[in-house]
Amino acid sequence: MTDRGPGAPVRVALLGCGTVGGEIVRLLSEQAGDLAARVGAPVELVGVAVRRPHRHPELPEGLVTTDAATLVGRPDVDVVIEVIGGIEPARTLLLEALKAGKSVVTANKALLAEDGAALAEAADASGADLYYEASVAGAIPLLRPLRESLVGDRITRVAGIVNGTTNFILSSMASSGAGYADALEEATRLGYAEADPSADVDGYDAASKAAILASLAFHTRVTAADVHCEGIRNVSAADIAAADGLDCTIKLLAICERLEDGGDGESVSARVYPAMIPKTHPLASVDGAFNAVFVEADAAGQLMFYGQGAGGAPTASAVLGDLVAAARNIVVGGRGPRESTYARLPVRAIGAVCTRYHVSLEVADRAGVLAAVASAFAEHDVSIAAVRQYGGGRNGKAGRSGAVRLVVVTHAAPDAALASTVEALGDLDAVRGVEGVLRVEDLGRSVSALGVTG
Amino acid sequence: MTDRGPGAPVRVALLGCGTVGGEIVRLLSEQAGDLAARVGAPVELVGVAVRRPHRHPELPEGLVTTDAATLVGRPDVDVVIEVIGGIEPARTLLLEALKAGKSVVTANKALLAEDGAALAEAADASGADLYYEASVAGAIPLLRPLRESLVGDRITRVAGIVNGTTNFILSSMASSGAGYADALEEATRLGYAEADPSADVDGYDAASKAAILASLAFHTRVTAADVHCEGIRNVSAADIAAADGLDCTIKLLAICERLEDGGDGESVSARVYPAMIPKTHPLASVDGAFNAVFVEADAAGQLMFYGQGAGGAPTASAVLGDLVAAARNIVVGGRGPRESTYARLPVRAIGAVCTRYHVSLEVADRAGVLAAVASAFAEHDVSIAAVRQYGGGRNGKAGRSGAVRLVVVTHAAPDAALASTVEALGDLDAVRGVEGVLRVEDLGRSVSALGVTG
């Protein structure tokens, strides 16, 4: 597979040199001896493509270029590391590299979720490696375990907290009682949120990761477009308080599930939304910028992976792990696992996915209201698990203009039925307003089964 | 690397067919289609070596043999899976297989910890693969992450709960207040402990795993003989109560650390013993038969891996993951990572490892006793972090024959100094008895850093 001389260095081109790229450069030089020993040959950085060279005085001058395309095309480049992010020019550059037989290590979740197929096909065609551990959950080894350690098992669910920015915001809302806007402002001030936070707070970042996780877990190509995505902009302090009242906490979850259809049929669901989870669930205690992912498989049972999901050094750790793997393959003439999408399971639309809802209503404080509300649920075949009334009635004080708050938690029902139930509720005379609608996820019997007491 | 026809099956020999082996046979047939798709060729079980064929009516007759050596030597065997356990005949059989170029997948922690070097050398010599994910922490993907995902990083510590039997016993002692003997009896009755529990309760099983983890984490060959090992037989209900009083819980820990020596020198420590850890630490809430392992690395920071550490199906999941990896390599002509021991770090003796002690003393209830005790510590350069007296004195009631209990928690000091301090305490007139001596591990700043509230 390779006509290299023994001990010939593996030559690396780095595309992009921001927080992560800078850490990669630092570690490549600081760990040079160890990396060489682990690869079986020196690992040599031969070029770094950046947009503004003057911003990188720390880089050896000979290495810096603004011409990424030429760098990727250089015959003396064996591996291309991409940490630019975004679709273009990253896609064109990586396709060029792969077509030329150069292995690629990338952290680009957006590109993988949108067009991973093109990259995988180019890699298969040329026999080059394509690694992307850093694209999901930063330093947490997650893709390799899914792709290799659990490859002999049948994974049924991958669910977790994979976006640190939103987890930081939701955690501080829960601890301080602050509203979304204030919590976002704090996150921005502390550097946990970007100037334009939409990719994080609207759930797109988590959705890209869900697409990557579902593709690997279910041997099926799932793209970002297949992932139902809701962000946290509309999560209010009242929602957090309501969750607290139910011994729950609200987390932005990426959920990938293998679903039984009729007969032997199966489909997959990949979705991202804020949901209430029991405080006793291990994911509930994952605070701040940390990530944690639950994996359930038939034989392995329940597993949890936990750690720092972002940041320069943690992400660089994942990139370098992939780099060593790719470099080893070049030295010994092997290759990493190829994309596996043989199962080709259909993706079930969110409307047909069964979830549970928590609905908070402001209703008139008069007899018959509960009956009217209950029948709205019944008409849509949604069965109610619990109802609670706050204020009003004989033994309570009525809210403004004789209104009381009614909280309904449903059993699992098709999401579409729940959505139209909520719509119907809004049309009821007795209902002054539908204040909070949130999904409830108990994530299986994880808690007890995992033996977690805290 | 291989002259196989395209699509030719990968032929597997299974050595041993107990709980784990039975699950492997079941999954190989139930998942046949998926395994073939993931490997790129059918995976075919061509023989199963067992000691008592009549005990395995479920196995197709043609497959069963009592002659493991002949099975391993068959030219139509590509991969050998070993789940017999123990040193011999497993070692001889696996060495034969590897020398003949057959890849090996084993769950045999004892063999790997005692003579993994011989297996690794045989694999390197013939170019065969040697995988053993199932040997540590059952279904939890741990070795592959250490060996591959974190190979670009500098791992500083691996610490965890890797023996389910002892964790079950300690958990039930903590929850029920039962003594060791009763808890062991319950564990045996429920099938969590074997008839002869010594390998588990004396810490040998955990020590083997510590040797394997330290070898991978530090690129250094560490054998079971290098691991300081203490079991849980002497952990008393009083110890558990004492731990509880300090907001701690007692766990049997396997700890592998990279230690700074003078100058640029480094050494490693691998040790197993029951220790007090803060209840707020995530490992403290790992109950029952579950396993969890913490990993700390320079760039990745802190990671946790969590799941079922034993049992037929979970262990089989890890074995099949390795089988698919080995089979893929045979089909595409690659090979897995080889043993990496280039660092050759010395193993530091337990006496020179700094730990903390919790010492519970029964002392005479008279003036000057604390001074005598304190100077015993001072004479050995062990500084005291906290002292507490129970009973006696003006405001307490004295224990039997005017004795009171004194609990001392030290700062970190060389283990040898602590040991001789405890010895010296025993010689003091004022000391009626040294009742409980336990190490205290705060496991770094894991808790807050991990953002775990529970």
mmCIF file of N, CA, C and O in Angstrom, chain A residues 31 34 37-38 139 141 144-145 148-153 219 285 287 290 299-308 313-314 317 320-321 324 328 337 342 449-454, chain B residues 31 34 37-38 139 141 144-145 148-154 219 285 287 290 299-308 313-314 317 320-321 324 328 337 342 449-454:
data_model
loop_
_atom_site.group_PDB
_atom_site.id
_atom_site.type_symbol
_atom_site.label_atom_id
_atom_site.label_comp_id
_atom_site.label_asym_id
_atom_site.label_seq_id
_atom_site.Cartn_x
_atom_site.Cartn_y
_atom_site.Cartn_z
ATOM 1 N N GLN A 31 4.898 16.873 21.879
ATOM 2 C CA GLN A 31 4.817 15.415 22.003
ATOM 3 C C GLN A 31 5.543 14.694 20.873
ATOM 4 O O GLN A 31 5.313 13.502 20.640
ATOM 5 N N ASP A 34 7.106 11.247 21.584
ATOM 6 C CA ASP A 34 6.129 10.195 21.870
ATOM 7 C C ASP A 34 5.327 9.833 20.624
ATOM 8 O O ASP A 34 5.080 8.659 20.350
ATOM 9 N N ALA A 37 7.310 7.617 18.404
ATOM 10 C CA ALA A 37 7.421 6.259 18.947
ATOM 11 C C ALA A 37 6.116 5.484 18.760
ATOM 12 O O ALA A 37 6.121 4.289 18.473
ATOM 13 N N ARG A 38 4.996 6.184 18.877
ATOM 14 C CA ARG A 38 3.702 5.505 18.784
ATOM 15 C C ARG A 38 3.314 5.219 17.339
ATOM 16 O O ARG A 38 2.640 4.241 17.045
ATOM 17 N N ALA A 139 -13.241 15.654 23.335
ATOM 18 C CA ALA A 139 -12.223 14.703 23.767
ATOM 19 C C ALA A 139 -12.798 13.345 24.132
ATOM 20 O O ALA A 139 -12.057 12.391 24.331
ATOM 21 N N PRO A 141 -13.860 9.831 23.825
ATOM 22 C CA PRO A 141 -13.813 8.781 22.812
ATOM 23 C C PRO A 141 -15.220 8.213 22.658
ATOM 24 O O PRO A 141 -15.736 7.581 23.577
ATOM 25 N N ARG A 144 -15.161 6.102 17.928
ATOM 26 C CA ARG A 144 -14.400 4.854 17.786
ATOM 27 C C ARG A 144 -15.079 3.719 18.552
ATOM 28 O O ARG A 144 -15.245 2.625 18.015
ATOM 29 N N PRO A 145 -15.511 3.959 19.790
ATOM 30 C CA PRO A 145 -16.281 2.911 20.478
ATOM 31 C C PRO A 145 -17.527 2.489 19.707
ATOM 32 O O PRO A 145 -17.815 1.298 19.589
ATOM 33 N N GLU A 148 -16.214 0.775 16.341
ATOM 34 C CA GLU A 148 -15.355 -0.408 16.430
ATOM 35 C C GLU A 148 -15.661 -1.282 17.640
ATOM 36 O O GLU A 148 -15.938 -2.459 17.499
ATOM 37 N N SER A 149 -15.653 -0.687 18.840
ATOM 38 C CA SER A 149 -15.846 -1.527 20.029
ATOM 39 C C SER A 149 -17.217 -2.199 20.030
ATOM 40 O O SER A 149 -17.352 -3.352 20.427
ATOM 41 N N LEU A 150 -18.244 -1.466 19.593
ATOM 42 C CA LEU A 150 -19.606 -2.002 19.636
ATOM 43 C C LEU A 150 -20.060 -2.542 18.284
ATOM 44 O O LEU A 150 -21.245 -2.803 18.076
ATOM 45 N N VAL A 151 -19.129 -2.738 17.367
ATOM 46 C CA VAL A 151 -19.506 -3.145 16.011
ATOM 47 C C VAL A 151 -20.074 -4.568 15.976
ATOM 48 O O VAL A 151 -20.741 -4.953 15.021
ATOM 49 N N GLY A 152 -19.825 -5.346 17.023
ATOM 50 C CA GLY A 152 -20.389 -6.697 17.075
ATOM 51 C C GLY A 152 -21.714 -6.744 17.804
ATOM 52 O O GLY A 152 -22.276 -7.819 18.012
ATOM 53 N N ASP A 153 -22.223 -5.605 18.197
ATOM 54 C CA ASP A 153 -23.429 -5.537 19.012
ATOM 55 C C ASP A 153 -24.545 -4.838 18.219
ATOM 56 O O ASP A 153 -24.318 -4.332 17.126
ATOM 57 N N HIS A 219 -25.628 1.977 11.196
ATOM 58 C CA HIS A 219 -25.127 1.561 9.885
ATOM 59 C C HIS A 219 -26.057 2.036 8.772
ATOM 60 O O HIS A 219 -26.443 1.287 7.874
ATOM 61 N N SER A 285 -27.182 15.309 36.011
ATOM 62 C CA SER A 285 -26.148 15.949 36.832
ATOM 63 C C SER A 285 -24.938 16.370 36.003
ATOM 64 O O SER A 285 -23.892 16.726 36.540
ATOM 65 N N ASP A 287 -23.362 19.071 34.316
ATOM 66 C CA ASP A 287 -23.580 20.507 34.285
ATOM 67 C C ASP A 287 -22.503 21.249 33.517
ATOM 68 O O ASP A 287 -21.491 20.667 33.124
ATOM 69 N N PHE A 290 -19.854 20.484 30.156
ATOM 70 C CA PHE A 290 -19.513 19.083 29.948
ATOM 71 C C PHE A 290 -20.508 18.375 29.043
ATOM 72 O O PHE A 290 -21.635 18.811 28.882
ATOM 73 N N ALA A 299 -26.441 -6.452 23.748
ATOM 74 C CA ALA A 299 -25.568 -7.290 24.570
ATOM 75 C C ALA A 299 -24.803 -6.477 25.612
ATOM 76 O O ALA A 299 -24.693 -6.883 26.765
ATOM 77 N N ALA A 300 -24.326 -5.330 25.230
ATOM 78 C CA ALA A 300 -23.504 -4.532 26.146
ATOM 79 C C ALA A 300 -24.322 -3.931 27.276
ATOM 80 O O ALA A 300 -23.812 -3.657 28.348
ATOM 81 N N GLY A 301 -25.620 -3.715 27.028
ATOM 82 C CA GLY A 301 -26.439 -3.045 28.026
ATOM 83 C C GLY A 301 -26.232 -1.545 27.934
ATOM 84 O O GLY A 301 -26.075 -1.009 26.844
ATOM 85 N N GLN A 302 -26.184 -0.886 29.081
ATOM 86 C CA GLN A 302 -26.088 0.570 29.084
ATOM 87 C C GLN A 302 -24.684 1.038 29.404
ATOM 88 O O GLN A 302 -24.044 0.560 30.328
ATOM 89 N N LEU A 303 -24.228 1.993 28.606
ATOM 90 C CA LEU A 303 -22.891 2.550 28.768
ATOM 91 C C LEU A 303 -23.003 4.060 28.856
ATOM 92 O O LEU A 303 -23.920 4.655 28.285
ATOM 93 N N MET A 304 -22.083 4.700 29.558
ATOM 94 C CA MET A 304 -22.050 6.146 29.543
ATOM 95 C C MET A 304 -20.625 6.621 29.283
ATOM 96 O O MET A 304 -19.673 6.042 29.787
ATOM 97 N N PHE A 305 -20.526 7.647 28.463
ATOM 98 C CA PHE A 305 -19.246 8.280 28.150
ATOM 99 C C PHE A 305 -19.343 9.730 28.582
ATOM 100 O O PHE A 305 -20.348 10.383 28.318
ATOM 101 N N TYR A 306 -18.288 10.231 29.196
ATOM 102 C CA TYR A 306 -18.370 11.451 29.939
ATOM 103 C C TYR A 306 -17.089 12.261 29.832
ATOM 104 O O TYR A 306 -16.007 11.693 29.943
ATOM 105 N N GLY A 307 -17.191 13.546 29.621
ATOM 106 C CA GLY A 307 -15.973 14.352 29.591
ATOM 107 C C GLY A 307 -16.184 15.722 28.982
ATOM 108 O O GLY A 307 -17.315 16.192 28.868
ATOM 109 N N GLN A 308 -15.075 16.344 28.577
ATOM 110 C CA GLN A 308 -15.150 17.686 28.010
ATOM 111 C C GLN A 308 -15.473 17.607 26.524
ATOM 112 O O GLN A 308 -14.759 16.974 25.767
ATOM 113 N N ALA A 313 -7.714 22.221 23.693
ATOM 114 C CA ALA A 313 -6.900 21.046 24.015
ATOM 115 C C ALA A 313 -7.706 19.742 23.912
ATOM 116 O O ALA A 313 -7.247 18.787 23.282
ATOM 117 N N PRO A 314 -8.911 19.675 24.507
ATOM 118 C CA PRO A 314 -9.660 18.417 24.395
ATOM 119 C C PRO A 314 -9.933 18.021 22.942
ATOM 120 O O PRO A 314 -9.779 16.851 22.566
ATOM 121 N N SER A 317 -6.850 16.730 21.369
ATOM 122 C CA SER A 317 -6.537 15.368 21.800
ATOM 123 C C SER A 317 -7.194 14.351 20.876
ATOM 124 O O SER A 317 -6.573 13.372 20.450
ATOM 125 N N LEU A 320 -5.463 14.385 17.443
ATOM 126 C CA LEU A 320 -4.160 13.709 17.428
ATOM 127 C C LEU A 320 -4.308 12.190 17.541
ATOM 128 O O LEU A 320 -3.521 11.445 16.959
ATOM 129 N N GLY A 321 -5.334 11.736 18.267
ATOM 130 C CA GLY A 321 -5.577 10.294 18.316
ATOM 131 C C GLY A 321 -5.855 9.759 16.916
ATOM 132 O O GLY A 321 -5.312 8.727 16.498
ATOM 133 N N VAL A 324 -2.607 9.823 14.777
ATOM 134 C CA VAL A 324 -1.717 8.689 15.025
ATOM 135 C C VAL A 324 -2.258 7.441 14.325
ATOM 136 O O VAL A 324 -1.510 6.681 13.703
ATOM 137 N N ARG A 328 -0.173 5.622 11.526
ATOM 138 C CA ARG A 328 0.210 4.216 11.707
ATOM 139 C C ARG A 328 -0.185 3.405 10.478
ATOM 140 O O ARG A 328 0.578 2.580 9.980
ATOM 141 N N PRO A 337 -11.436 1.575 9.523
ATOM 142 C CA PRO A 337 -12.729 1.062 9.085
ATOM 143 C C PRO A 337 -13.379 2.014 8.082
ATOM 144 O O PRO A 337 -13.240 3.228 8.192
ATOM 145 N N TYR A 342 -24.791 -0.280 5.257
ATOM 146 C CA TYR A 342 -25.522 -1.361 4.602
ATOM 147 C C TYR A 342 -26.967 -1.498 5.084
ATOM 148 O O TYR A 342 -27.831 -1.974 4.346
ATOM 149 N N ALA A 449 -31.099 0.741 36.392
ATOM 150 C CA ALA A 449 -30.275 -0.239 35.677
ATOM 151 C C ALA A 449 -28.799 0.122 35.774
ATOM 152 O O ALA A 449 -27.935 -0.724 35.876
ATOM 153 N N LEU A 450 -28.520 1.414 35.779
ATOM 154 C CA LEU A 450 -27.116 1.816 35.841
ATOM 155 C C LEU A 450 -26.601 1.807 37.260
ATOM 156 O O LEU A 450 -25.418 1.995 37.504
ATOM 157 N N GLY A 451 -27.521 1.608 38.212
ATOM 158 C CA GLY A 451 -27.065 1.536 39.587
ATOM 159 C C GLY A 451 -26.535 2.858 40.098
ATOM 160 O O GLY A 451 -25.732 2.905 41.014
ATOM 161 N N VAL A 452 -26.967 3.936 39.479
ATOM 162 C CA VAL A 452 -26.508 5.238 39.949
ATOM 163 C C VAL A 452 -27.438 5.753 41.038
ATOM 164 O O VAL A 452 -28.641 5.819 40.847
ATOM 165 N N THR A 453 -26.873 6.059 42.183
ATOM 166 C CA THR A 453 -27.716 6.556 43.274
ATOM 167 C C THR A 453 -27.786 8.073 43.235
ATOM 168 O O THR A 453 -28.798 8.664 43.495
ATOM 169 N N GLY A 454 -26.663 8.678 42.872
ATOM 170 C CA GLY A 454 -26.623 10.167 42.873
ATOM 171 C C GLY A 454 -27.362 10.709 41.689
ATOM 172 O O GLY A 454 -26.882 11.658 41.131
ATOM 173 N N GLN B 31 -26.679 -12.755 14.930
ATOM 174 C CA GLN B 31 -26.251 -11.534 14.233
ATOM 175 C C GLN B 31 -25.490 -11.849 12.948
ATOM 176 O O GLN B 31 -24.802 -10.963 12.411
ATOM 177 N N ASP B 34 -25.699 -9.308 10.055
ATOM 178 C CA ASP B 34 -25.071 -8.017 10.342
ATOM 179 C C ASP B 34 -23.552 -8.142 10.428
ATOM 180 O O ASP B 34 -22.826 -7.299 9.906
ATOM 181 N N ALA B 37 -22.077 -8.308 7.026
ATOM 182 C CA ALA B 37 -22.106 -6.999 6.355
ATOM 183 C C ALA B 37 -21.028 -6.082 6.927
ATOM 184 O O ALA B 37 -20.411 -5.306 6.187
ATOM 185 N N ARG B 38 -20.788 -6.183 8.203
ATOM 186 C CA ARG B 38 -19.824 -5.273 8.830
ATOM 187 C C ARG B 38 -18.383 -5.706 8.575
ATOM 188 O O ARG B 38 -17.478 -4.880 8.501
ATOM 189 N N ALA B 139 -18.134 -4.950 29.026
ATOM 190 C CA ALA B 139 -18.678 -4.321 27.825
ATOM 191 C C ALA B 139 -18.211 -2.885 27.642
ATOM 192 O O ALA B 139 -18.437 -2.294 26.594
ATOM 193 N N PRO B 141 -16.245 -0.006 26.501
ATOM 194 C CA PRO B 141 -15.118 0.240 25.604
ATOM 195 C C PRO B 141 -14.081 1.067 26.361
ATOM 196 O O PRO B 141 -14.323 2.220 26.688
ATOM 197 N N ARG B 144 -9.679 0.098 23.817
ATOM 198 C CA ARG B 144 -9.539 0.732 22.494
ATOM 199 C C ARG B 144 -9.411 2.251 22.640
ATOM 200 O O ARG B 144 -8.528 2.857 22.029
ATOM 201 N N PRO B 145 -10.254 2.877 23.473
ATOM 202 C CA PRO B 145 -10.049 4.314 23.703
ATOM 203 C C PRO B 145 -8.656 4.645 24.248
ATOM 204 O O PRO B 145 -8.022 5.590 23.789
ATOM 205 N N GLU B 148 -6.103 3.704 21.321
ATOM 206 C CA GLU B 148 -6.221 4.374 20.028
ATOM 207 C C GLU B 148 -6.727 5.816 20.139
ATOM 208 O O GLU B 148 -6.078 6.734 19.670
ATOM 209 N N SER B 149 -7.880 6.012 20.801
ATOM 210 C CA SER B 149 -8.444 7.366 20.830
ATOM 211 C C SER B 149 -7.513 8.343 21.548
ATOM 212 O O SER B 149 -7.379 9.492 21.146
ATOM 213 N N LEU B 150 -6.875 7.886 22.632
ATOM 214 C CA LEU B 150 -6.038 8.781 23.432
ATOM 215 C C LEU B 150 -4.551 8.619 23.119
ATOM 216 O O LEU B 150 -3.697 9.113 23.853
ATOM 217 N N VAL B 151 -4.241 7.949 22.014
ATOM 218 C CA VAL B 151 -2.836 7.658 21.713
ATOM 219 C C VAL B 151 -2.047 8.925 21.371
ATOM 220 O O VAL B 151 -0.833 8.940 21.409
ATOM 221 N N GLY B 152 -2.745 10.001 21.053
ATOM 222 C CA GLY B 152 -2.054 11.255 20.767
ATOM 223 C C GLY B 152 -1.920 12.143 21.993
ATOM 224 O O GLY B 152 -1.444 13.265 21.912
ATOM 225 N N ASP B 153 -2.369 11.635 23.123
ATOM 226 C CA ASP B 153 -2.405 12.432 24.345
ATOM 227 C C ASP B 153 -1.443 11.837 25.381
ATOM 228 O O ASP B 153 -0.856 10.780 25.163
ATOM 229 N N ARG B 154 -1.296 12.522 26.503
ATOM 230 C CA ARG B 154 -0.424 12.045 27.581
ATOM 231 C C ARG B 154 -1.307 11.706 28.763
ATOM 232 O O ARG B 154 -1.772 12.585 29.479
ATOM 233 N N HIS B 219 2.400 3.105 27.948
ATOM 234 C CA HIS B 219 3.319 2.548 26.957
ATOM 235 C C HIS B 219 4.516 1.898 27.637
ATOM 236 O O HIS B 219 5.676 2.138 27.268
ATOM 237 N N SER B 285 -20.852 6.837 43.459
ATOM 238 C CA SER B 285 -22.246 6.455 43.220
ATOM 239 C C SER B 285 -22.364 5.283 42.251
ATOM 240 O O SER B 285 -23.441 4.963 41.769
ATOM 241 N N ASP B 287 -22.738 1.760 41.990
ATOM 242 C CA ASP B 287 -23.105 0.706 42.930
ATOM 243 C C ASP B 287 -23.286 -0.638 42.254
ATOM 244 O O ASP B 287 -23.297 -0.744 41.024
ATOM 245 N N PHE B 290 -21.736 -2.764 38.809
ATOM 246 C CA PHE B 290 -21.273 -1.906 37.725
ATOM 247 C C PHE B 290 -19.813 -1.513 37.867
ATOM 248 O O PHE B 290 -19.247 -1.566 38.948
ATOM 249 N N ALA B 299 -4.286 16.707 27.593
ATOM 250 C CA ALA B 299 -5.100 17.514 26.676
ATOM 251 C C ALA B 299 -6.595 17.201 26.815
ATOM 252 O O ALA B 299 -7.427 18.095 26.831
ATOM 253 N N ALA B 300 -6.920 15.946 26.934
ATOM 254 C CA ALA B 300 -8.344 15.557 26.982
ATOM 255 C C ALA B 300 -8.994 15.972 28.289
ATOM 256 O O ALA B 300 -10.210 16.166 28.345
ATOM 257 N N GLY B 301 -8.205 16.111 29.356
ATOM 258 C CA GLY B 301 -8.788 16.408 30.650
ATOM 259 C C GLY B 301 -9.335 15.138 31.272
ATOM 260 O O GLY B 301 -8.739 14.068 31.131
ATOM 261 N N GLN B 302 -10.481 15.254 31.923
ATOM 262 C CA GLN B 302 -11.027 14.104 32.640
ATOM 263 C C GLN B 302 -12.151 13.439 31.876
ATOM 264 O O GLN B 302 -13.057 14.086 31.360
ATOM 265 N N LEU B 303 -12.080 12.120 31.813
ATOM 266 C CA LEU B 303 -13.079 11.331 31.097
ATOM 267 C C LEU B 303 -13.586 10.253 32.038
ATOM 268 O O LEU B 303 -12.872 9.790 32.920
ATOM 269 N N MET B 304 -14.838 9.832 31.836
ATOM 270 C CA MET B 304 -15.331 8.700 32.594
ATOM 271 C C MET B 304 -16.013 7.712 31.661
ATOM 272 O O MET B 304 -16.724 8.103 30.743
ATOM 273 N N PHE B 305 -15.764 6.434 31.898
ATOM 274 C CA PHE B 305 -16.388 5.351 31.142
ATOM 275 C C PHE B 305 -17.153 4.501 32.134
ATOM 276 O O PHE B 305 -16.647 4.189 33.206
ATOM 277 N N TYR B 306 -18.353 4.104 31.739
ATOM 278 C CA TYR B 306 -19.321 3.587 32.681
ATOM 279 C C TYR B 306 -20.149 2.472 32.070
ATOM 280 O O TYR B 306 -20.580 2.608 30.934
ATOM 281 N N GLY B 307 -20.359 1.394 32.790
ATOM 282 C CA GLY B 307 -21.244 0.358 32.253
ATOM 283 C C GLY B 307 -21.103 -0.951 32.989
ATOM 284 O O GLY B 307 -20.593 -1.006 34.113
ATOM 285 N N GLN B 308 -21.562 -2.031 32.337
ATOM 286 C CA GLN B 308 -21.527 -3.343 32.963
ATOM 287 C C GLN B 308 -20.155 -3.970 32.754
ATOM 288 O O GLN B 308 -19.700 -4.130 31.639
ATOM 289 N N ALA B 313 -23.441 -11.681 28.313
ATOM 290 C CA ALA B 313 -23.716 -10.864 27.134
ATOM 291 C C ALA B 313 -22.802 -9.647 27.036
ATOM 292 O O ALA B 313 -22.207 -9.405 25.972
ATOM 293 N N PRO B 314 -22.624 -8.877 28.110
ATOM 294 C CA PRO B 314 -21.729 -7.716 27.990
ATOM 295 C C PRO B 314 -20.307 -8.107 27.582
ATOM 296 O O PRO B 314 -19.701 -7.459 26.716
ATOM 297 N N SER B 317 -20.201 -8.997 23.999
ATOM 298 C CA SER B 317 -20.253 -7.814 23.130
ATOM 299 C C SER B 317 -18.841 -7.309 22.837
ATOM 300 O O SER B 317 -18.503 -6.996 21.690
ATOM 301 N N LEU B 320 -17.036 -9.781 20.511
ATOM 302 C CA LEU B 320 -17.471 -9.698 19.110
ATOM 303 C C LEU B 320 -16.966 -8.428 18.435
ATOM 304 O O LEU B 320 -16.661 -8.437 17.239
ATOM 305 N N GLY B 321 -16.868 -7.332 19.211
ATOM 306 C CA GLY B 321 -16.293 -6.115 18.631
ATOM 307 C C GLY B 321 -14.867 -6.367 18.165
ATOM 308 O O GLY B 321 -14.474 -5.981 17.065
ATOM 309 N N VAL B 324 -14.865 -8.662 15.025
ATOM 310 C CA VAL B 324 -15.132 -7.942 13.777
ATOM 311 C C VAL B 324 -13.881 -7.176 13.339
ATOM 312 O O VAL B 324 -13.519 -7.197 12.162
ATOM 313 N N ARG B 328 -12.127 -8.004 9.902
ATOM 314 C CA ARG B 328 -11.982 -6.944 8.895
ATOM 315 C C ARG B 328 -10.545 -6.864 8.418
ATOM 316 O O ARG B 328 -10.268 -6.750 7.226
ATOM 317 N N PRO B 337 -3.415 -2.212 16.045
ATOM 318 C CA PRO B 337 -2.239 -1.630 16.665
ATOM 319 C C PRO B 337 -1.437 -2.687 17.417
ATOM 320 O O PRO B 337 -1.997 -3.604 18.007
ATOM 321 N N TYR B 342 7.411 1.346 24.377
ATOM 322 C CA TYR B 342 8.668 2.076 24.171
ATOM 323 C C TYR B 342 9.090 2.931 25.380
ATOM 324 O O TYR B 342 10.260 3.184 25.596
ATOM 325 N N ALA B 449 -14.320 19.569 38.816
ATOM 326 C CA ALA B 449 -13.882 19.689 37.420
ATOM 327 C C ALA B 449 -14.846 18.968 36.495
ATOM 328 O O ALA B 449 -15.088 19.382 35.375
ATOM 329 N N LEU B 450 -15.413 17.869 36.972
ATOM 330 C CA LEU B 450 -16.321 17.130 36.110
ATOM 331 C C LEU B 450 -17.716 17.725 36.103
ATOM 332 O O LEU B 450 -18.581 17.302 35.353
ATOM 333 N N GLY B 451 -17.921 18.686 36.994
ATOM 334 C CA GLY B 451 -19.225 19.340 36.998
ATOM 335 C C GLY B 451 -20.345 18.423 37.428
ATOM 336 O O GLY B 451 -21.503 18.607 37.089
ATOM 337 N N VAL B 452 -19.999 17.380 38.165
ATOM 338 C CA VAL B 452 -21.039 16.463 38.621
ATOM 339 C C VAL B 452 -21.598 16.960 39.948
ATOM 340 O O VAL B 452 -20.843 17.207 40.882
ATOM 341 N N THR B 453 -22.894 17.127 39.999
ATOM 342 C CA THR B 453 -23.497 17.608 41.243
ATOM 343 C C THR B 453 -23.910 16.433 42.109
ATOM 344 O O THR B 453 -23.812 16.485 43.309
ATOM 345 N N GLY B 454 -24.367 15.377 41.464
ATOM 346 C CA GLY B 454 -24.875 14.220 42.225
ATOM 347 C C GLY B 454 -23.776 13.415 42.834
ATOM 348 O O GLY B 454 -23.890 12.210 42.837
#
